[in-house]
Coordinates of C-alpha atoms in Angstrom, one line a residue:
X13 CA 11.8 -11.4 25.1
X14 CA 14.0 -13.1 22.3
X15 CA 12.0 -14.1 19.4
X16 CA 12.4 -15.9 16.2
X17 CA 9.9 -15.6 13.5
X18 CA 10.3 -18.3 10.8
X19 CA 8.8 -17.0 7.6
X20 CA 9.5 -13.4 6.4
X21 CA 6.5 -12.8 4.0
X22 CA 3.4 -10.7 4.9
X23 CA 2.4 -12.3 8.4
X24 CA 5.9 -12.9 9.5
X25 CA 7.3 -9.5 8.6
X26 CA 4.3 -7.7 10.2
X27 CA 4.5 -9.8 13.1
X28 CA 8.5 -9.5 13.6
X29 CA 8.2 -5.7 13.2
X30 CA 5.6 -5.2 15.7
X31 CA 7.0 -7.6 18.2
X32 CA 10.2 -5.4 17.9
X33 CA 8.4 -2.3 18.2
X34 CA 7.3 -3.3 21.8
X35 CA 10.9 -3.7 22.9
X36 CA 11.5 -7.6 22.1
X37 CA 14.6 -8.7 20.0
X38 CA 13.3 -10.4 17.0
X39 CA 15.2 -12.4 14.2
X40 CA 13.0 -13.0 11.1
X41 CA 14.1 -16.0 9.2
X42 CA 13.8 -17.1 5.6
X43 CA 15.2 -19.7 3.2
X44 CA 15.0 -17.1 0.5
X45 CA 18.6 -15.7 0.7
X46 CA 17.8 -12.9 -1.8
X47 CA 15.0 -11.6 0.1
X48 CA 17.0 -11.6 3.3
X49 CA 19.7 -9.9 1.6
X50 CA 17.1 -7.1 0.4
X51 CA 15.5 -6.8 4.0
X52 CA 19.2 -6.3 5.4
X53 CA 19.6 -3.5 2.8
X54 CA 16.1 -2.0 4.0
X55 CA 14.2 -3.2 1.0
X56 CA 10.9 -4.8 1.7
X57 CA 9.5 -7.3 -0.5
X58 CA 5.8 -6.2 0.1
X59 CA 3.9 -2.7 0.5
X60 CA 2.1 -2.3 3.6
X61 CA 1.2 1.2 5.0
X62 CA 3.6 1.8 8.0
X63 CA 5.5 -1.3 7.9
X64 CA 8.8 0.1 6.0
X65 CA 9.6 2.8 8.6
X66 CA 8.7 0.5 11.4
X67 CA 11.3 -2.1 10.0
X68 CA 13.8 0.5 9.2
X69 CA 13.7 2.0 12.6
X70 CA 13.9 -1.3 14.7
X71 CA 16.7 -2.6 12.5
X72 CA 18.6 0.5 13.1
X73 CA 17.9 0.2 16.9
X74 CA 19.0 -3.3 16.7
X75 CA 15.9 -4.9 17.8
X76 CA 15.0 -6.5 14.4
X77 CA 17.2 -8.8 12.6
X78 CA 17.2 -10.8 9.3
X79 CA 18.9 -14.2 8.6
X80 CA 18.5 -17.3 6.5
X81 CA 20.4 -19.3 9.0
X82 CA 17.6 -21.1 11.2
X83 CA 19.9 -22.7 13.6
X84 CA 22.0 -19.8 14.7
X85 CA 18.8 -17.5 14.4
X86 CA 16.8 -19.7 17.0
X87 CA 19.8 -20.5 19.2
X88 CA 18.9 -18.2 22.1
X89 CA 15.0 -17.6 21.2
X90 CA 12.5 -17.9 23.8
X91 CA 9.6 -18.1 21.5
X92 CA 9.5 -19.6 17.8
X93 CA 6.8 -18.4 15.4
X94 CA 6.2 -20.2 12.3
X95 CA 4.8 -18.1 9.8
X96 CA 5.4 -19.4 6.4
X97 CA 2.9 -19.9 3.6
X98 CA 0.2 -22.3 3.2
X99 CA -0.9 -21.7 -0.4
X100 CA -4.0 -23.5 -1.8
X101 CA -3.2 -26.7 -3.5
X102 CA -4.8 -27.7 -7.0
X103 CA -7.6 -29.6 -5.1
X104 CA -8.4 -26.7 -2.6
X105 CA -6.7 -28.0 0.4
X106 CA -4.2 -25.8 2.3
X107 CA -0.6 -27.0 1.4
X108 CA 1.4 -27.2 4.6
X109 CA 4.4 -28.6 3.4
X110 CA 6.4 -25.5 4.4
X111 CA 5.1 -25.6 8.0
X112 CA 6.1 -29.2 8.1
X113 CA 9.5 -28.5 6.6
X114 CA 10.0 -25.8 9.3
X115 CA 9.0 -28.2 12.1
X116 CA 11.6 -30.7 11.0
X117 CA 14.2 -28.0 10.9
X118 CA 13.3 -26.9 14.4
X119 CA 13.8 -30.3 15.5
X120 CA 17.0 -30.7 14.1
X121 CA 18.4 -27.5 15.5
X122 CA 16.8 -26.9 18.8
X123 CA 19.2 -26.8 21.6
X124 CA 17.1 -25.5 24.4
X125 CA 13.7 -25.4 25.8
X126 CA 11.1 -23.2 24.0
X127 CA 7.6 -22.4 22.9
X128 CA 6.8 -23.2 19.3
X129 CA 3.8 -21.1 18.0
X130 CA 2.0 -21.7 14.8
X131 CA 0.8 -18.5 13.2
X132 CA 0.3 -19.8 9.7
X133 CA -3.3 -20.7 8.6
X134 CA -3.4 -24.4 8.7
X135 CA -6.1 -27.1 8.8
X136 CA -7.3 -28.3 12.1
X137 CA -4.9 -30.9 13.6
X138 CA -1.9 -29.5 11.8
X139 CA -0.2 -28.5 15.4
X140 CA -0.4 -32.0 16.2
X141 CA 1.6 -33.0 13.3
X142 CA 4.2 -30.3 13.8
X143 CA 4.5 -31.2 17.5
X144 CA 5.1 -35.0 16.2
X145 CA 7.7 -33.9 13.6
X146 CA 9.7 -31.9 16.2
X147 CA 9.5 -34.5 18.7
X148 CA 10.7 -37.1 16.3
X149 CA 13.6 -35.0 15.3
X150 CA 14.8 -34.4 18.9
X151 CA 14.3 -38.2 19.6
X152 CA 16.4 -39.0 16.5
X153 CA 19.3 -37.1 17.9
X154 CA 18.7 -38.3 21.8
X155 CA 17.9 -34.8 22.9
X156 CA 16.3 -34.0 26.1
X157 CA 15.0 -30.5 24.9
X158 CA 11.5 -30.1 25.6
X159 CA 9.1 -27.6 23.9
X160 CA 5.5 -26.7 24.3
X161 CA 3.2 -26.2 21.3
X162 CA 0.8 -23.0 20.7
X163 CA -1.7 -22.2 18.0
X164 CA -1.9 -18.2 17.6
X165 CA -3.8 -17.5 14.4
X166 CA -3.2 -13.9 12.9
X167 CA -6.4 -11.7 11.9
X168 CA -4.7 -9.0 9.9
X169 CA -6.3 -6.9 7.3
X170 CA -4.0 -6.0 4.2
X171 CA -3.7 -2.3 4.2
X172 CA -4.3 -2.0 7.8
X173 CA -2.0 -4.7 9.5
X174 CA 0.1 -2.8 11.5
X175 CA -3.0 -1.0 13.2
X176 CA -4.6 -4.5 13.5
X177 CA -1.5 -6.1 15.2
X178 CA -0.8 -3.0 17.5
X179 CA -4.4 -2.5 18.7
X180 CA -6.0 -5.9 18.1
X181 CA -9.6 -6.9 18.3
X182 CA -8.6 -10.0 20.1
X183 CA -5.8 -12.3 20.5
X184 CA -6.5 -16.0 19.9
X185 CA -4.2 -18.5 21.9
X186 CA -4.4 -22.4 21.7
X187 CA -2.4 -24.1 24.2
X188 CA -2.1 -27.3 26.5
X189 CA -0.1 -26.1 29.2
X190 CA -0.5 -23.0 31.9
X191 CA 3.1 -22.2 31.2
X192 CA 2.6 -21.6 27.5
X193 CA -0.4 -19.5 28.3
X194 CA 1.5 -17.3 30.8
X195 CA 4.2 -16.9 28.6
X196 CA 2.0 -15.9 25.5
X197 CA 0.1 -13.5 27.8
X198 CA 3.3 -11.8 28.8
X199 CA 4.4 -11.4 25.3
X200 CA 1.1 -9.7 24.1
X201 CA 0.3 -7.7 27.4
X202 CA 1.8 -4.3 25.8
X203 CA -0.8 -4.7 23.0
X204 CA -3.8 -4.6 25.2
X205 CA -2.9 -2.8 28.1
X206 CA -6.5 -0.8 28.4
X207 CA -8.9 -3.9 27.4
X208 CA -8.6 -7.4 28.1
X209 CA -8.7 -9.2 24.5
X210 CA -6.7 -12.3 25.4
X211 CA -8.8 -15.3 24.4
X212 CA -7.6 -18.8 25.4
X213 CA -8.8 -22.1 24.2
X214 CA -7.6 -25.5 23.1
X215 CA -5.2 -25.8 20.2
X216 CA -7.6 -27.2 17.5
X217 CA -10.2 -24.7 18.5
X218 CA -7.7 -21.9 17.8
X219 CA -6.9 -23.3 14.3
X220 CA -10.6 -23.5 13.6
X221 CA -11.3 -20.0 14.8
X222 CA -9.1 -18.6 11.9
X223 CA -11.2 -20.4 9.3
X224 CA -14.5 -19.8 10.8
X225 CA -13.7 -16.1 11.0
X226 CA -12.7 -15.8 7.4
X227 CA -15.6 -17.9 6.2
X228 CA -18.1 -15.7 8.3
X229 CA -16.8 -12.4 6.5
X230 CA -16.7 -14.0 3.1
X231 CA -20.4 -15.2 3.7
X232 CA -21.3 -11.7 4.3
X233 CA -19.7 -10.5 1.3
X234 CA -21.5 -13.2 -1.1
X235 CA -24.9 -12.7 0.7
X236 CA -24.8 -9.0 -0.1
X237 CA -23.7 -9.6 -3.6
X238 CA -26.5 -11.8 -3.9
X239 CA -29.0 -9.4 -2.6
X240 CA -27.7 -6.9 -5.1
X241 CA -28.2 -9.1 -8.1
X242 CA -31.6 -9.7 -7.0
X243 CA -32.2 -6.0 -6.6
X244 CA -31.3 -5.3 -10.3
X245 CA -33.8 -7.9 -11.4
X246 CA -36.6 -6.4 -9.2
X247 CA -35.8 -2.8 -9.6
X248 CA -34.6 -2.1 -6.0
X249 CA -31.3 -0.2 -5.0
X250 CA -28.9 -2.5 -3.2
X251 CA -27.1 0.5 -1.9
X252 CA -30.5 1.6 -0.1
X253 CA -31.1 -1.8 1.1
X254 CA -27.5 -2.1 2.7
X255 CA -28.4 0.9 4.8
X256 CA -31.6 -0.6 5.8
X257 CA -30.2 -3.9 7.1
X258 CA -27.0 -2.5 8.3
X259 CA -28.8 -0.3 10.7
X260 CA -29.9 -3.6 12.6
X261 CA -27.2 -4.1 15.2
X262 CA -27.4 -7.7 14.7
X263 CA -26.1 -7.2 11.2
X264 CA -24.0 -4.0 11.2
X265 CA -22.4 -2.3 8.1
X266 CA -19.1 -4.1 7.8
X267 CA -18.6 -6.4 4.8
X268 CA -22.1 -5.7 3.3
X269 CA -21.0 -3.4 0.6
X270 CA -21.9 -4.7 -3.0
X271 CA -19.2 -5.3 -5.2
X272 CA -17.1 -7.4 -8.0
X273 CA -16.4 -10.0 -5.4
X274 CA -13.7 -10.8 -2.9
X275 CA -10.2 -11.5 -3.5
X276 CA -6.8 -11.7 -1.8
X277 CA -4.6 -14.4 0.0
X278 CA -7.1 -15.3 2.8
X279 CA -10.8 -15.3 1.9
X280 CA -10.5 -17.5 -1.4
X281 CA -8.0 -19.8 0.1
X282 CA -9.6 -20.2 3.4
X283 CA -13.2 -20.7 2.4
X284 CA -11.7 -23.5 -0.2
X285 CA -9.8 -25.1 2.5
X286 CA -12.6 -25.2 5.0
X287 CA -14.7 -27.2 2.5
X288 CA -12.0 -29.6 2.2
X289 CA -11.6 -30.0 5.9
X290 CA -15.2 -30.8 6.2
X291 CA -15.3 -33.2 3.3
X292 CA -12.3 -35.1 5.0
X293 CA -14.4 -35.6 8.0
X294 CA -17.4 -36.8 6.0
X295 CA -19.5 -33.4 6.1
X296 CA -20.5 -31.5 3.2
X297 CA -20.2 -27.8 3.8
X298 CA -23.0 -26.6 1.5
X299 CA -23.5 -23.1 2.8
X300 CA -19.5 -22.5 2.6
X301 CA -19.6 -24.0 -1.0
X302 CA -22.3 -21.5 -2.0
X303 CA -20.3 -18.5 -0.6
X304 CA -17.5 -19.6 -3.1
X305 CA -19.8 -20.1 -6.0
X306 CA -21.6 -16.7 -5.6
X307 CA -18.2 -15.0 -5.4
X308 CA -16.8 -16.6 -8.6
X309 CA -20.0 -15.6 -10.4
X310 CA -19.7 -12.1 -8.9
X311 CA -16.4 -11.5 -10.4
X312 CA -18.0 -11.8 -13.9
X313 CA -21.0 -9.3 -13.3
X314 CA -18.8 -6.2 -14.5
X315 CA -17.7 -8.2 -17.7
X316 CA -21.3 -9.0 -18.4
X317 CA -22.5 -5.5 -18.0
X318 CA -19.9 -4.3 -20.4
X319 CA -20.8 -6.8 -22.9
X320 CA -24.3 -6.1 -22.6
X321 CA -23.4 -2.4 -23.2
X322 CA -20.9 -3.0 -26.2
X323 CA -21.4 -6.5 -27.5
X324 CA -19.7 -9.6 -27.3
X325 CA -17.0 -8.5 -29.8
X326 CA -15.0 -5.6 -28.2
X327 CA -12.5 -5.2 -31.1
X328 CA -11.9 -1.4 -31.3
X329 CA -12.8 -0.7 -27.8
X330 CA -10.4 0.6 -25.0
X331 CA -11.3 0.9 -21.3
X332 CA -9.7 2.7 -18.8
X333 CA -9.3 0.6 -15.6
X334 CA -9.0 2.2 -12.1
X335 CA -7.6 -0.5 -9.5
X336 CA -5.8 -3.8 -9.9
X337 CA -5.2 -4.7 -6.3
X338 CA -8.1 -7.0 -4.6
X339 CA -8.4 -4.1 -2.0
X340 CA -7.0 -0.7 -1.5
X341 CA -3.9 -0.3 0.8
X342 CA -2.1 -3.1 -0.8
X343 CA -0.2 -4.3 -3.7
X344 CA -1.6 -7.8 -3.4
X345 CA -3.3 -9.0 -6.7
X346 CA -3.9 -12.5 -5.6
X347 CA -7.2 -13.6 -6.7
X348 CA -8.1 -9.9 -7.3
X349 CA -11.4 -9.5 -9.6
X350 CA -9.3 -7.2 -11.9
X351 CA -7.5 -10.1 -13.1
X352 CA -10.3 -12.1 -14.7
X353 CA -12.2 -8.9 -15.8
X354 CA -9.3 -7.5 -17.8
X355 CA -8.4 -11.0 -19.3
X356 CA -12.1 -11.3 -20.3
X357 CA -12.1 -7.8 -22.1
X358 CA -8.7 -8.6 -23.8
X359 CA -9.9 -11.9 -25.0
X360 CA -12.8 -10.4 -26.7
X361 CA -10.4 -7.9 -28.6
X362 CA -10.4 -4.9 -26.3
X363 CA -7.5 -2.7 -25.4
X364 CA -7.1 -2.0 -21.6
X365 CA -5.2 1.0 -19.9
X366 CA -4.8 0.5 -16.3
X367 CA -3.8 2.6 -13.2
X368 CA -3.3 1.6 -9.5
X369 CA -1.5 3.5 -7.0
X370 CA 0.7 0.5 -5.9
X371 CA 0.0 -2.9 -7.7
X372 CA 1.2 -1.9 -11.5
X373 CA 4.5 -3.5 -11.0
X374 CA 2.8 -6.8 -9.6
X375 CA 0.5 -6.8 -12.7
X376 CA 3.3 -6.3 -15.1
X377 CA 5.5 -8.9 -13.6
X378 CA 3.1 -11.5 -12.8
X379 CA -0.7 -11.4 -13.2
X380 CA -1.0 -9.7 -16.5
X381 CA 2.4 -9.9 -17.9
X382 CA 1.5 -11.8 -21.2
X383 CA -1.1 -9.4 -22.3
X384 CA 0.2 -7.1 -25.0
X385 CA -3.2 -5.4 -25.1
X386 CA -2.8 -4.0 -21.6
X387 CA -0.9 -0.8 -20.9
X388 CA -0.2 1.3 -17.8
X389 CA -0.1 5.0 -17.0
X390 CA 1.3 7.1 -14.0
X391 CA -1.9 8.8 -13.3
X392 CA -5.6 8.0 -13.2
X393 CA -6.7 10.4 -15.7
X394 CA -4.0 9.6 -18.3
X395 CA -5.6 6.0 -18.7
X396 CA -8.8 7.6 -19.7
X397 CA -7.6 9.3 -22.8
X398 CA -9.9 8.4 -25.6
X399 CA -11.2 5.4 -23.7
X400 CA -14.8 4.2 -24.4
X401 CA -15.6 3.7 -20.4
X402 CA -13.9 3.9 -17.2
X403 CA -14.0 0.8 -15.3
X404 CA -13.4 0.9 -11.4
X405 CA -12.3 -2.1 -9.8
X406 CA -10.6 -1.1 -6.5
X407 CA -12.0 1.7 -4.2
X408 CA -8.7 3.4 -3.5
X409 CA -9.1 6.8 -1.7
X410 CA -7.9 8.5 -4.7
X411 CA -10.6 7.5 -6.7
X412 CA -13.5 8.5 -4.3
X413 CA -13.9 12.1 -5.3
X414 CA -12.4 12.6 -8.7
X415 CA -13.0 15.5 -11.1
X416 CA -15.9 14.1 -13.2
X417 CA -15.5 17.0 -15.7
X418 CA -11.9 15.8 -16.3
X419 CA -13.2 12.1 -16.7
X420 CA -15.7 13.3 -19.2
X421 CA -13.3 15.3 -21.0
X422 CA -10.9 12.3 -21.4
X423 CA -13.4 9.8 -22.3
X424 CA -14.7 9.2 -25.8
X425 CA -18.1 8.5 -24.2
X426 CA -19.1 9.3 -20.5
X427 CA -19.7 5.7 -19.4
X428 CA -18.5 4.5 -16.1
X429 CA -18.6 0.8 -14.8
X430 CA -18.4 0.6 -11.0
X431 CA -17.5 -2.6 -9.4
X432 CA -17.3 -0.9 -6.0
X433 CA -20.4 1.4 -6.0
X434 CA -18.3 4.5 -5.3
X435 CA -20.4 7.1 -6.7
X436 CA -24.0 8.7 -6.4
X437 CA -25.9 7.5 -9.6
X438 CA -28.3 10.3 -9.6
X439 CA -25.5 13.0 -9.3
X440 CA -23.5 11.4 -12.1
X441 CA -26.7 11.0 -14.4
X442 CA -27.3 14.8 -13.7
X443 CA -23.8 15.4 -14.9
X444 CA -24.5 13.6 -18.2
X445 CA -22.8 10.1 -17.3
X446 CA -24.2 6.6 -18.2
X447 CA -23.4 5.0 -14.7
X448 CA -23.4 1.0 -14.2
X449 CA -23.1 -0.2 -10.7
X450 CA -23.6 -3.4 -8.8
X451 CA -27.1 -3.9 -7.5
X452 CA -29.1 -1.1 -9.3
X453 CA -30.7 -1.1 -12.8
X454 CA -29.2 1.4 -15.1
X455 CA -31.6 4.3 -15.3
X456 CA -30.6 5.7 -18.8
X457 CA -28.0 5.7 -21.4
X458 CA -26.0 9.0 -21.8
X459 CA -27.3 9.3 -25.3
X460 CA -31.0 9.2 -24.3
X461 CA -32.8 12.3 -23.5

């Protein structure tokens, strides 16, 4: 099939590359001319494992193209995907202006019958607005072109997006016509040849499914963090409790790891947006609001542990930070716990030496660019030289089994603050470390016998 993907950000680029990988001819479109020029040169705007080689291969095989000219790019496309951003507005609502602008451009340019698929995460009812705008533009130029509207939410995990797209848990399609469902099933058939994972429903239910899924996962994270905080108060070990409840098949182990809170482009935005959707329809989503509140509090827990250990005034102290991205496998720092923690340390007079395998350029250019007390190094051990403590904030594989003797040799004092509960407390204490983690009371300070 010939496909146009409008929006060449994270979702659009991954979707376009994976559709091309299956033999479709895909054009990814974006109004950012500089981005398109870079993509045509083989330079990707994001890091995602496996994405660059897939893009380059399909570009070379002439199954994947990039353009900033929407009218020409959709000229012979049977399916038009809308995959532009819906950033969080100041009031917490999802900003759908880019989606509506694309709808208008489609209506002004479409010359043949087509299927329009919204893949952007949008409030329930947005597809109706998109359909109305496209039809309004078609009517304005007396066009007899017809189109069918589909909602196809994405469920991609940053750091594993290629695997998620190529071998999906499910493909959710919201459509109003049998033809649209049949075409979408044909498009996705190569992705689920061995299992039937194609779920059909009405358009509004499909729009709601994306929010419900992310809110459920965020709820599990905040629930476990709440339990972890209670564990610290009562002398229990949250890691052991996690194993105890995760063995129940009704609960499972996914998303119940205590930590410094969730971040990224999806969970924070979608949880807030779902609250606004509910409010606009006269309902207070109390549980969803609590999920957000717990998460915002959780992002301060590591900072509070550091203050309790070293005092409110951190002037003269240096902290080596491992991890800046909101999760491993990505350079995305949107809503990452590291941002607030590092800023809080700097505000109290501390210096921070940071290392992340992928996100340091993002930190320098955007999220921590004005912080003169933050420096960066090209190795995980280099940031620990003469630091007063190690602060682990992202669970990259390279941090899982470090050389603890090297850590101890580099640090002024053998103290670790672990925001992702990566290590065994007993083993570290045996090695002479003072180990602070989420959900377990500190056993002893390193200088205590």
